[in-house]
Coordinates of C-alpha atoms in Angstrom, one line a residue:
Chain R
M15 CA 0.0 0.0 0.0
S16 CA 1.3 3.6 -1.1
A17 CA 1.5 6.4 1.7
I18 CA -1.8 7.8 2.8
K19 CA -2.0 11.2 1.1
L20 CA -2.6 13.4 4.2
A21 CA -3.6 17.1 4.6
I22 CA -3.8 19.1 7.9
V23 CA -6.5 21.6 8.8
G24 CA -5.9 24.1 11.3
V25 CA -2.3 25.1 11.6
G26 CA -1.2 26.3 14.9
K27 CA 1.4 25.6 17.5
I28 CA 0.7 21.7 18.1
V29 CA 0.7 21.0 14.3
H30 CA 4.3 22.6 14.2
D31 CA 5.5 21.0 17.5
Q32 CA 4.1 17.3 17.1
H33 CA 2.1 16.6 14.2
L34 CA 4.6 17.7 11.4
P35 CA 7.6 15.8 13.0
A36 CA 5.3 12.7 13.5
I37 CA 4.2 12.8 10.0
A38 CA 7.6 13.2 8.5
A39 CA 8.9 10.4 10.3
N40 CA 6.4 7.8 9.2
P41 CA 6.7 6.5 5.7
D42 CA 2.7 5.4 5.8
F43 CA 2.1 9.1 5.3
A44 CA 2.6 11.9 2.6
L45 CA 1.6 15.2 3.5
L46 CA 0.2 17.2 0.4
A47 CA -1.4 20.2 1.7
S48 CA -2.9 22.5 4.7
A49 CA -5.9 24.4 5.3
S50 CA -6.0 27.3 7.9
R51 CA -7.1 30.6 8.2
N52 CA -4.1 32.5 8.8
N53 CA -1.2 30.2 8.7
T54 CA 0.4 27.9 6.1
I55 CA 3.1 25.0 6.3
D56 CA 6.2 25.9 4.5
G57 CA 7.0 24.0 1.2
L58 CA 3.2 22.9 1.1
P59 CA 0.2 24.1 -0.8
G60 CA -1.7 26.2 1.6
F61 CA -5.7 26.9 1.5
K62 CA -7.9 29.1 3.5
T63 CA -10.7 26.5 4.0
I64 CA -10.8 22.5 4.0
E65 CA -13.3 23.2 1.0
E66 CA -11.2 24.9 -1.3
M67 CA -8.6 22.3 -0.4
L68 CA -10.5 19.2 -1.2
A69 CA -11.6 20.9 -4.5
A70 CA -8.0 21.7 -5.6
A71 CA -6.6 18.3 -4.2
P72 CA -9.0 15.9 -4.8
E73 CA -6.3 13.0 -4.2
I74 CA -6.0 13.7 -0.5
E75 CA -7.2 10.6 1.4
A76 CA -7.2 11.6 4.8
V77 CA -7.2 14.7 7.0
S78 CA -6.0 15.6 10.5
L79 CA -8.3 18.1 12.2
C80 CA -6.4 20.5 14.6
M81 CA -8.4 23.5 14.9
P82 CA -10.3 24.4 18.1
P83 CA -13.0 22.0 19.0
Q84 CA -15.7 24.4 18.3
Y85 CA -14.9 24.4 14.6
R86 CA -14.1 20.8 14.2
Y87 CA -17.6 19.3 13.4
A88 CA -17.9 21.4 10.1
A89 CA -14.5 20.4 8.9
A90 CA -15.0 16.7 10.0
H91 CA -18.3 16.6 8.2
A92 CA -16.8 18.2 5.1
A93 CA -14.1 15.7 4.9
L94 CA -16.3 12.4 5.6
T95 CA -18.8 13.6 2.9
A96 CA -15.9 14.2 0.7
G97 CA -14.7 10.5 1.4
K98 CA -11.6 11.2 3.4
H99 CA -10.6 9.4 6.5
V100 CA -10.5 11.8 9.6
F101 CA -8.0 12.2 12.7
L102 CA -9.5 14.3 15.5
E103 CA -7.3 16.2 17.7
K104 CA -8.4 16.0 21.3
P105 CA -11.0 16.8 22.3
P106 CA -12.7 15.5 19.1
G107 CA -15.4 17.9 19.3
A108 CA -17.3 20.7 21.3
T109 CA -20.3 18.3 22.1
L110 CA -21.1 14.7 22.3
S111 CA -23.9 14.7 20.0
E112 CA -21.5 16.1 17.1
V113 CA -19.3 13.3 17.6
A114 CA -22.0 10.6 17.6
D115 CA -23.4 12.2 14.5
L116 CA -19.7 11.8 13.0
E117 CA -19.3 8.3 14.3
A118 CA -22.5 7.4 12.4
L119 CA -21.5 9.2 9.1
A120 CA -18.0 7.6 9.1
A121 CA -19.6 4.1 9.6
S122 CA -22.2 4.7 6.6
K123 CA -19.4 5.7 4.3
G124 CA -16.9 2.8 5.5
L125 CA -14.3 5.7 6.4
T126 CA -12.0 5.9 9.4
L127 CA -12.7 8.1 12.2
F128 CA -10.4 8.6 15.0
T129 CA -10.8 10.1 17.9
S130 CA -7.0 10.7 19.2
W131 CA -5.9 11.1 23.0
H132 CA -2.4 11.8 22.7
S133 CA -1.4 11.3 26.4
R134 CA -2.9 7.5 26.1
Y135 CA 0.5 6.9 24.4
A136 CA 2.8 8.5 27.2
P137 CA 5.4 5.6 28.0
A138 CA 4.2 5.1 31.6
V139 CA 0.4 4.4 30.4
Q140 CA 0.6 0.9 29.3
P141 CA 2.9 -0.4 32.1
A142 CA 0.8 1.4 34.6
K143 CA -2.6 -0.2 32.8
A144 CA -0.6 -3.7 33.0
Y145 CA 0.1 -3.3 36.7
L146 CA -3.3 -2.4 37.6
A147 CA -4.9 -5.4 35.7
A148 CA -3.0 -7.4 38.4
H149 CA -3.2 -5.3 41.3
A150 CA -6.6 -3.6 41.8
P151 CA -6.5 -0.1 42.5
T152 CA -8.3 1.1 45.6
A153 CA -7.8 4.9 45.5
M154 CA -6.5 7.2 42.8
H155 CA -5.6 10.8 43.0
V156 CA -5.0 12.8 39.8
I157 CA -3.2 16.3 40.3
W158 CA -3.0 18.6 36.9
K159 CA -2.2 21.9 38.0
E160 CA 0.0 24.1 35.3
D161 CA 0.2 27.7 34.6
V162 CA -2.3 28.7 31.9
R163 CA -0.4 31.9 31.3
H164 CA 2.6 30.1 30.2
W165 CA 1.0 27.2 28.2
H166 CA -2.0 29.0 26.7
P167 CA -1.0 32.6 26.5
N168 CA -3.7 34.8 24.9
Q169 CA -5.5 31.7 23.6
D170 CA -8.9 33.4 23.8
W171 CA -10.9 30.3 22.2
I172 CA -9.7 28.2 25.2
W173 CA -11.9 30.6 27.8
Q174 CA -14.9 30.8 25.5
A175 CA -18.2 28.5 26.2
G176 CA -17.1 25.3 24.7
G177 CA -13.3 25.9 24.8
L178 CA -13.3 23.7 28.3
G179 CA -11.0 26.1 30.0
V180 CA -8.9 24.1 32.5
F181 CA -10.6 20.8 31.3
D182 CA -8.3 21.3 27.9
P183 CA -5.1 19.9 29.9
G184 CA -7.5 17.9 32.5
I185 CA -9.0 15.9 29.6
N186 CA -5.5 14.5 29.0
A187 CA -5.4 13.4 32.7
L188 CA -9.0 11.6 32.1
S189 CA -7.7 10.1 28.8
I190 CA -5.1 8.4 30.8
V191 CA -7.3 7.6 33.8
T192 CA -9.9 5.9 31.4
E193 CA -7.1 3.9 29.8
I194 CA -5.3 2.5 33.0
L195 CA -8.2 1.6 35.3
P196 CA -9.5 -2.0 35.1
S197 CA -13.1 -0.6 36.0
Q198 CA -15.4 2.2 34.5
V199 CA -15.7 5.2 37.1
F200 CA -18.3 8.0 36.9
L201 CA -18.8 11.2 38.4
T202 CA -20.4 11.5 41.7
S203 CA -19.8 15.2 42.7
A204 CA -17.8 18.3 41.5
S205 CA -16.9 22.0 42.0
L206 CA -15.8 24.1 39.0
E207 CA -14.3 27.5 39.5
F208 CA -15.1 30.1 36.8
P209 CA -13.2 33.6 36.7
E210 CA -16.0 36.1 36.8
N211 CA -14.9 37.5 33.4
R212 CA -14.5 34.0 31.8
D213 CA -17.0 31.4 30.3
A214 CA -14.7 28.4 31.0
P215 CA -13.5 27.2 34.2
I216 CA -10.1 27.9 35.6
A217 CA -10.0 25.1 38.3
A218 CA -12.1 22.0 39.0
E219 CA -12.2 19.1 41.6
L220 CA -13.9 16.0 40.5
H221 CA -14.9 13.1 42.8
F222 CA -15.6 9.7 40.9
Q223 CA -16.3 6.1 42.0
D224 CA -16.6 2.6 40.3
A225 CA -19.2 0.2 41.2
G226 CA -17.0 -1.1 43.7
A227 CA -14.8 0.4 46.4
L228 CA -12.5 2.5 44.1
R229 CA -12.7 6.3 44.6
V230 CA -10.9 8.8 42.3
L231 CA -10.2 12.5 43.3
A232 CA -9.1 14.6 40.5
E233 CA -7.8 18.5 41.0
F234 CA -7.5 20.5 38.2
D235 CA -6.0 24.1 38.3
W236 CA -4.5 26.7 36.1
R237 CA -3.2 28.8 38.3
Q238 CA -0.3 27.0 39.3
T239 CA 3.0 29.0 39.1
G240 CA 6.5 27.4 40.0
K241 CA 6.5 23.6 39.7
Q242 CA 4.1 22.1 37.4
S243 CA 2.2 19.0 38.2
W244 CA 1.1 16.3 36.0
D245 CA 0.7 13.3 38.4
I246 CA -1.4 10.4 38.9
I247 CA -1.0 8.5 42.2
V248 CA -2.8 5.0 42.7
D249 CA -3.0 3.2 45.8
T250 CA -2.9 -0.6 45.3
A251 CA -2.8 -3.5 48.4
D252 CA 0.7 -4.1 46.8
G253 CA 2.1 -0.7 46.8
Q254 CA 1.6 2.8 45.1
V255 CA 1.7 3.5 41.5
K256 CA 2.7 7.0 40.3
L257 CA 2.8 8.3 37.0
S258 CA 4.4 11.9 36.8
D259 CA 5.3 14.5 34.1
G260 CA 2.0 13.5 32.2
G261 CA 2.9 9.9 32.0
A262 CA 6.6 10.4 31.1
R263 CA 7.9 8.9 34.3
L264 CA 6.5 6.0 36.1
W265 CA 7.1 4.7 39.8
I266 CA 6.0 1.4 41.3
A267 CA 6.1 0.5 44.9
G268 CA 8.8 3.8 45.3
E269 CA 10.8 2.3 42.4
E270 CA 11.5 4.3 39.3
Q271 CA 10.5 2.0 36.3
P272 CA 12.4 1.9 33.0
L273 CA 10.4 3.3 30.2
D274 CA 10.4 3.7 26.3
K275 CA 11.1 7.1 25.0
E276 CA 8.3 9.5 24.6
A277 CA 6.5 9.1 21.5
E278 CA 3.1 10.4 21.8
Y279 CA 2.4 11.8 18.3
P280 CA 4.3 9.0 16.4
S281 CA 2.3 6.4 18.3
L282 CA -1.0 8.3 17.4
Y283 CA 0.2 8.4 13.4
R284 CA 1.1 4.8 13.7
R285 CA -2.5 3.8 14.8
F286 CA -4.4 6.3 12.6
A287 CA -2.4 4.4 9.8
A288 CA -3.3 0.8 11.0
L289 CA -6.9 1.9 11.2
V290 CA -7.2 3.2 7.9
K291 CA -5.6 0.0 6.6
A292 CA -7.7 -2.1 8.4
G293 CA -10.7 0.0 7.2
R294 CA -11.8 0.6 11.0
S295 CA -12.6 3.7 13.1
D296 CA -11.8 4.1 16.7
V297 CA -14.4 6.5 18.5
D298 CA -13.8 6.6 22.2
V299 CA -15.5 9.5 23.8
A300 CA -15.2 8.6 27.5
P301 CA -12.8 11.5 28.6
L302 CA -15.0 14.2 26.9
R303 CA -18.1 12.4 28.5
H304 CA -16.6 12.7 31.8
V305 CA -15.9 16.8 31.0
A306 CA -19.7 16.8 30.1
D307 CA -20.4 15.2 33.0
A308 CA -18.7 17.5 35.4
F309 CA -20.5 20.7 33.5
M310 CA -23.8 18.9 34.2
L311 CA -23.4 17.7 37.5
G312 CA -20.7 20.1 39.0
R313 CA -21.5 23.3 41.3
R314 CA -20.1 26.2 40.1
K315 CA -18.0 28.8 42.1
V316 CA -17.1 32.5 40.6
V317 CA -13.6 33.5 41.5
E318 CA -11.5 36.6 40.6
A319 CA -11.2 37.4 37.1
F320 CA -8.5 36.2 35.1
H321 CA -6.3 38.3 32.7
D322 CA -3.6 36.9 30.6
Chain N
M186 CA -44.7 -16.7 29.7
S187 CA -46.2 -15.9 33.3
A188 CA -46.3 -12.1 34.2
I189 CA -43.1 -10.3 35.1
K190 CA -42.7 -10.2 38.8
L191 CA -41.9 -6.3 39.3
A192 CA -40.9 -4.2 42.2
I193 CA -40.9 -0.3 42.3
V194 CA -38.1 1.5 43.7
G195 CA -38.6 5.3 45.1
V196 CA -42.3 5.8 45.5
G197 CA -43.5 9.3 44.7
K198 CA -46.0 11.4 42.9
I199 CA -45.2 10.1 39.3
V200 CA -45.7 6.4 40.8
H201 CA -48.9 7.0 41.9
D202 CA -50.0 9.2 39.1
Q203 CA -48.4 7.2 36.2
H204 CA -46.6 3.9 37.0
L205 CA -49.3 2.2 39.2
P206 CA -52.1 2.6 37.0
A207 CA -50.3 1.5 33.9
I208 CA -49.0 -1.5 35.8
A209 CA -52.3 -2.6 37.4
A210 CA -53.7 -2.4 33.3
N211 CA -50.9 -4.5 32.1
P212 CA -51.3 -8.5 32.7
D213 CA -47.5 -8.9 31.7
F214 CA -46.5 -7.5 34.9
A215 CA -47.4 -8.5 38.8
L216 CA -46.5 -5.9 41.1
L217 CA -44.8 -7.6 44.1
A218 CA -43.2 -4.8 46.7
S219 CA -41.8 -1.4 46.8
A220 CA -38.7 0.2 48.2
S221 CA -38.9 3.7 49.4
R222 CA -37.0 5.8 52.0
N223 CA -40.2 7.3 53.5
N224 CA -43.3 5.7 51.3
T225 CA -45.0 2.5 50.7
I226 CA -48.0 1.5 48.4
D227 CA -51.1 0.5 49.9
G228 CA -51.6 -3.3 50.2
L229 CA -47.8 -4.0 48.9
P230 CA -44.8 -5.2 51.0
G231 CA -42.7 -1.9 51.6
F232 CA -39.1 -2.1 52.4
K233 CA -36.6 0.9 52.9
T234 CA -33.9 -0.1 50.6
I235 CA -33.7 -2.1 47.2
E236 CA -31.0 -4.4 49.1
E237 CA -33.4 -5.4 51.8
M238 CA -36.4 -5.9 49.3
L239 CA -34.1 -8.0 47.1
A240 CA -32.7 -10.1 49.8
A241 CA -36.5 -10.6 51.3
A242 CA -38.2 -11.2 47.8
P243 CA -35.6 -13.0 45.6
E244 CA -38.5 -13.9 43.3
I245 CA -38.4 -10.4 41.9
E246 CA -37.5 -10.3 38.3
A247 CA -37.6 -6.6 37.3
V248 CA -37.3 -3.2 39.0
S249 CA -38.7 0.3 37.9
L250 CA -36.2 2.7 39.4
C251 CA -38.1 6.2 40.2
M252 CA -36.0 7.9 42.7
P253 CA -34.2 11.2 41.8
P254 CA -31.3 10.7 39.2
Q255 CA -28.6 11.1 41.7
Y256 CA -29.5 7.9 43.6
R257 CA -30.4 5.8 40.4
Y258 CA -27.1 4.2 39.6
A259 CA -26.7 2.5 43.0
A260 CA -30.2 0.9 42.8
A261 CA -29.7 0.1 39.1
H262 CA -26.3 -1.4 39.7
A263 CA -27.7 -3.5 42.8
A264 CA -30.5 -4.7 40.7
L265 CA -28.5 -5.6 37.8
T266 CA -25.9 -7.8 39.9
A267 CA -28.8 -9.5 41.4
G268 CA -30.1 -10.5 38.0
K269 CA -32.9 -8.2 37.8
H270 CA -34.0 -6.3 34.5
V271 CA -34.2 -2.5 34.9
F272 CA -36.7 0.1 34.0
L273 CA -34.9 3.6 34.4
E274 CA -37.5 6.8 34.9
K275 CA -36.0 9.5 33.0
P276 CA -33.7 10.9 33.0
P277 CA -31.5 7.7 33.0
G278 CA -28.8 9.0 35.6
A279 CA -27.0 11.8 36.8
T280 CA -24.2 11.3 34.5
L281 CA -23.8 9.8 31.2
S282 CA -20.8 7.6 32.2
E283 CA -22.8 5.9 34.5
V284 CA -25.3 5.0 32.0
A285 CA -22.5 3.6 30.1
D286 CA -21.4 1.4 32.9
L287 CA -25.0 0.2 33.5
E288 CA -25.3 -0.7 29.7
A289 CA -22.3 -2.8 29.7
L290 CA -23.3 -4.6 33.0
A291 CA -26.8 -5.3 31.5
A292 CA -25.1 -6.8 28.3
S293 CA -22.6 -8.9 30.4
K294 CA -25.4 -10.4 32.0
G295 CA -27.8 -10.7 29.4
L296 CA -30.4 -8.5 31.3
T297 CA -32.8 -5.9 30.0
L298 CA -31.9 -2.2 30.5
F299 CA -34.7 0.2 29.4
T300 CA -34.1 4.0 29.3
S301 CA -37.6 5.3 29.3
W302 CA -38.8 8.6 27.9
H303 CA -42.4 8.8 28.5
S304 CA -43.2 11.7 26.3
R305 CA -42.0 9.9 23.3
Y306 CA -45.1 8.0 23.4
A307 CA -47.3 11.1 23.4
P308 CA -50.1 10.5 20.9
A309 CA -48.8 13.3 18.5
V310 CA -45.1 11.9 18.1
Q311 CA -45.4 8.9 15.8
P312 CA -47.5 10.9 13.4
A313 CA -45.4 13.8 13.6
K314 CA -42.4 11.5 12.8
A315 CA -43.9 9.9 10.1
Y316 CA -44.9 13.2 8.5
L317 CA -41.4 14.7 8.8
A318 CA -39.7 11.5 7.4
A319 CA -41.5 12.6 4.2
H320 CA -41.4 16.4 4.4
A321 CA -38.2 17.4 5.4
P322 CA -38.2 19.9 8.2
T323 CA -36.5 23.3 7.4
A324 CA -36.6 24.9 11.1
M325 CA -37.8 23.9 14.5
H326 CA -39.2 26.0 17.6
V327 CA -39.4 24.2 20.8
I328 CA -41.2 26.3 23.5
W329 CA -41.4 24.5 27.0
K330 CA -42.4 27.2 29.4
E331 CA -44.2 26.0 32.9
D332 CA -44.7 27.1 36.3
V333 CA -42.1 25.4 38.7
R334 CA -44.2 26.4 41.7
H335 CA -47.1 24.5 40.3
W336 CA -45.4 21.4 38.8
H337 CA -42.4 21.0 41.2
P338 CA -43.5 22.5 44.5
N339 CA -40.7 22.4 47.1
Q340 CA -38.9 19.8 45.5
D341 CA -35.2 20.6 46.5
W342 CA -33.4 17.7 44.8
I343 CA -34.5 19.3 41.4
W344 CA -32.4 22.4 42.3
Q345 CA -29.5 20.7 43.5
A346 CA -26.3 20.1 41.3
G347 CA -27.3 17.0 39.4
G348 CA -30.9 17.8 39.5
L349 CA -31.2 19.3 36.1
G350 CA -33.4 22.3 36.9
V351 CA -35.3 23.1 33.7
F352 CA -34.1 20.5 31.9
D353 CA -36.1 18.3 34.2
P354 CA -39.2 19.1 31.9
G355 CA -36.9 20.2 28.9
I356 CA -35.6 17.0 28.6
N357 CA -39.0 15.5 27.7
A358 CA -39.0 18.0 24.7
L359 CA -35.6 17.0 23.7
S360 CA -36.7 13.2 23.8
I361 CA -39.5 14.4 21.2
V362 CA -37.1 16.5 19.0
T363 CA -34.7 13.4 19.0
E364 CA -37.6 11.1 18.1
I365 CA -39.4 12.9 15.2
L366 CA -36.5 14.5 13.5
P367 CA -35.2 12.6 10.6
S368 CA -31.6 13.8 11.0
Q369 CA -29.3 14.1 14.1
V370 CA -28.8 17.4 15.5
F371 CA -26.2 18.9 17.8
L372 CA -25.8 22.1 20.1
T373 CA -24.0 25.2 18.5
S374 CA -24.8 27.5 21.3
A375 CA -26.9 27.9 24.4
S376 CA -27.3 30.3 27.4
L377 CA -28.5 29.0 30.7
E378 CA -29.8 31.3 33.4
F379 CA -29.2 30.2 37.1
P380 CA -30.8 31.7 40.1
E381 CA -28.4 33.0 42.3
N382 CA -29.1 30.7 44.9
R383 CA -29.6 27.8 43.1
D384 CA -27.5 25.1 41.5
A385 CA -29.5 24.3 38.4
P386 CA -31.0 26.5 35.6
I387 CA -34.5 28.1 35.8
A388 CA -34.3 28.9 31.9
A389 CA -32.4 28.0 29.0
E390 CA -32.1 29.0 25.3
L391 CA -30.6 26.0 23.0
H392 CA -29.5 26.5 19.3
F393 CA -29.0 23.3 17.3
Q394 CA -28.2 22.4 13.9
D395 CA -28.1 19.3 11.7
A396 CA -25.3 18.6 9.0
G397 CA -27.8 20.2 6.6
A398 CA -29.9 23.4 6.5
L399 CA -32.0 22.6 9.7
R400 CA -32.1 24.9 12.5
V401 CA -33.7 24.2 16.0
L402 CA -34.2 26.9 18.4
A403 CA -35.2 25.6 22.1
E404 CA -36.5 27.7 24.9
F405 CA -37.0 26.1 28.4
D406 CA -38.5 28.7 31.0
W407 CA -39.8 27.6 34.6
R408 CA -41.1 31.2 35.3
Q409 CA -44.3 30.9 33.1
T410 CA -47.4 31.6 35.1
G411 CA -51.0 31.9 33.2
K412 CA -50.7 29.8 29.9
Q413 CA -48.2 27.0 30.1
S414 CA -46.5 25.8 27.0
W415 CA -45.1 22.7 25.6
D416 CA -45.2 23.3 21.9
I417 CA -42.9 22.2 19.3
I418 CA -43.4 23.7 15.9
V419 CA -41.6 22.4 12.8
D420 CA -41.7 24.0 9.4
T421 CA -41.5 22.2 6.2
A422 CA -41.7 23.1 2.5
D423 CA -45.3 21.6 2.6
G424 CA -46.8 23.4 5.6
Q425 CA -46.2 23.6 9.4
V426 CA -46.3 20.7 11.9
K427 CA -47.2 21.6 15.3
L428 CA -47.3 19.5 18.4
S429 CA -48.7 21.2 21.5
D430 CA -49.8 20.2 25.3
G431 CA -46.6 18.1 25.3
G432 CA -47.6 15.9 22.3
A433 CA -51.2 15.4 23.1
R434 CA -52.4 17.4 20.1
L435 CA -51.3 17.7 16.5
W436 CA -51.4 20.4 13.6
I437 CA -50.3 19.7 10.1
A438 CA -50.7 22.8 7.6
G439 CA -53.2 24.4 10.0
E440 CA -55.5 21.3 10.3
E441 CA -55.8 19.5 13.7
Q442 CA -55.2 16.0 13.3
P443 CA -57.1 13.0 15.0
L444 CA -54.8 11.1 17.3
D445 CA -55.1 8.0 19.8
K446 CA -55.8 8.6 23.4
E447 CA -53.1 9.5 25.7
A448 CA -51.2 6.2 26.7
E449 CA -47.5 7.2 27.8
Y450 CA -46.8 5.0 30.6
P451 CA -49.0 2.2 29.5
S452 CA -46.9 2.3 26.2
L453 CA -43.7 2.1 28.3
Y454 CA -44.7 -0.7 30.1
R455 CA -45.6 -2.6 27.2
R456 CA -42.4 -1.9 25.6
F457 CA -40.5 -2.7 28.8
A458 CA -42.4 -6.2 28.6
A459 CA -41.5 -6.6 25.2
L460 CA -37.8 -6.0 25.7
V461 CA -37.8 -8.4 28.6
K462 CA -39.2 -11.0 26.6
A463 CA -37.1 -10.5 23.7
G464 CA -33.9 -10.5 26.1
R465 CA -33.1 -7.1 24.7
S466 CA -32.0 -3.8 26.0
D467 CA -33.0 -0.2 24.8
V468 CA -30.4 2.3 25.9
D469 CA -30.9 5.8 24.3
V470 CA -29.1 8.8 25.9
A471 CA -29.6 11.0 23.2
P472 CA -31.8 13.6 25.1
L473 CA -29.5 13.3 28.3
R474 CA -26.5 13.6 25.9
H475 CA -28.0 17.2 24.5
V476 CA -28.5 18.0 28.2
A477 CA -24.8 17.3 29.1
D478 CA -23.9 19.3 25.9
A479 CA -25.7 22.4 26.8
F480 CA -24.0 22.3 30.6
M481 CA -20.5 22.0 28.7
L482 CA -21.2 24.3 25.9
G483 CA -23.6 26.9 27.2
R484 CA -23.0 30.4 28.7
R485 CA -24.0 30.9 32.2
K486 CA -26.2 33.8 33.2
V487 CA -26.9 34.4 36.9
V488 CA -30.4 35.7 37.4
E489 CA -32.3 36.8 40.6
A490 CA -32.9 34.4 43.5
F491 CA -35.8 31.9 43.1
H492 CA -37.8 30.9 46.3
D493 CA -40.6 28.4 46.3

């Protein structure tokens, strides 16, 4: 099979930092073009809209959609309707209902739809999952605290309704939680802190349980200066499992474990190529469903205004 | 097949008004017992908890769960684990994730799980659906405005986080919308009004679209005194369709249509009996998914305090 002819839609920081190197290193893909309102990729034909691009380059077979989630549905629908496979950056959409609609459309057309969750490919994730499958977790504590001014400077869309606020990084934690736990969990209570001048939360505290005795506490905060925390600590009867640095490092019962090198986006593109070749989709909304549940079930608290 | 031995959990107004008459009139069910913190049903053994009831009356084959949604998961899990079929009043849970967990549990045990949506059995619904399948809708306007003091006097749970507020009636409208439309819709913007002393909205304005040209506006309001409105108005190229009184009456192109008598709960129990006999489940979360989407995507506005 020759390389999959790929295009990128929505060219921003994550595309330059992650997508382009991963695609360049993967012989299963040939990057043909991009579409983006304001940006282009050096050396590639650039279009303003996906519609223009698909009309000008009908040989494109697949697209990676990297724009903010509020704009993802229209592009995904246009791509699937034109017969293209679709890779969705996280989160897969602004609503769960639109993802359900895309899933049905992809299935009806025999195309691949891939809801990507890059943090699930962090090197600690599969070893942690294997350990927890053999050693039942009794409690989990998720601490995801970072400085929004550093990581998302002046990104207005992230503060708008639908931009998810602190759940934009927090959903990465939830994508790991839902991957490594041997049981399903669901929210029982939550509190969300909204700056008085913003439509998305700056902090959240989430309490989950499973059908048994497992309890999960997740704390997300965007006001963390100094040391940044992306940690997941799991208690088992046989000792503690700790994933830190977003899953880049792993301790089991106090011992740091040797891990593979970080390769989240290369792994995502390997997975996407395998799905396209197999004619299958991978649509998992569990992390976004927890976020929607948190907005639905959570109590809101208004906190002081946030200015970049 | 002999009658299905049924019990009711969570005995309140809706049980007396709707469930008991529907069950009494249906020879497929024999009502054996109830479990409820504070209430019993005349002439039936009454227990305080579902666990007590299932231990005392193991011959029970199915349960109807009618408590507030925040308490529904634990009871459903206990029932399924004990090998009982489960009928869930609307909404099926406080979160989407817990319903997904119950769906997997029911499937693994070969039991029936039924997410009931009574408004879908209003007499106008199927005739409206048939008309819209043949006459494409171009616009829809949902007006669901009622007086919460009349319909939910002093129901504190409905105002708590997870109680859904005005979405408790609004989800009935959404259950009709998702039943009668020939295409899937998803939310594009929403505003939710929260009384300053409550954790659930008193009003909401929701904007949906489908992949084509259809636009849907839904207005929910709990501050309506005087005339109450439960109307859905759909424009088609061939004239307007109007469902009023929550689907009890139907007009097409200005002509009121003859309809069957209202029989929402009798229809729900006929459906539940058919599912149990067929060994199948019917788990449709689409209405609750729209609600979760509205909480996630919607802008919040704080409005004046509400007192019963």
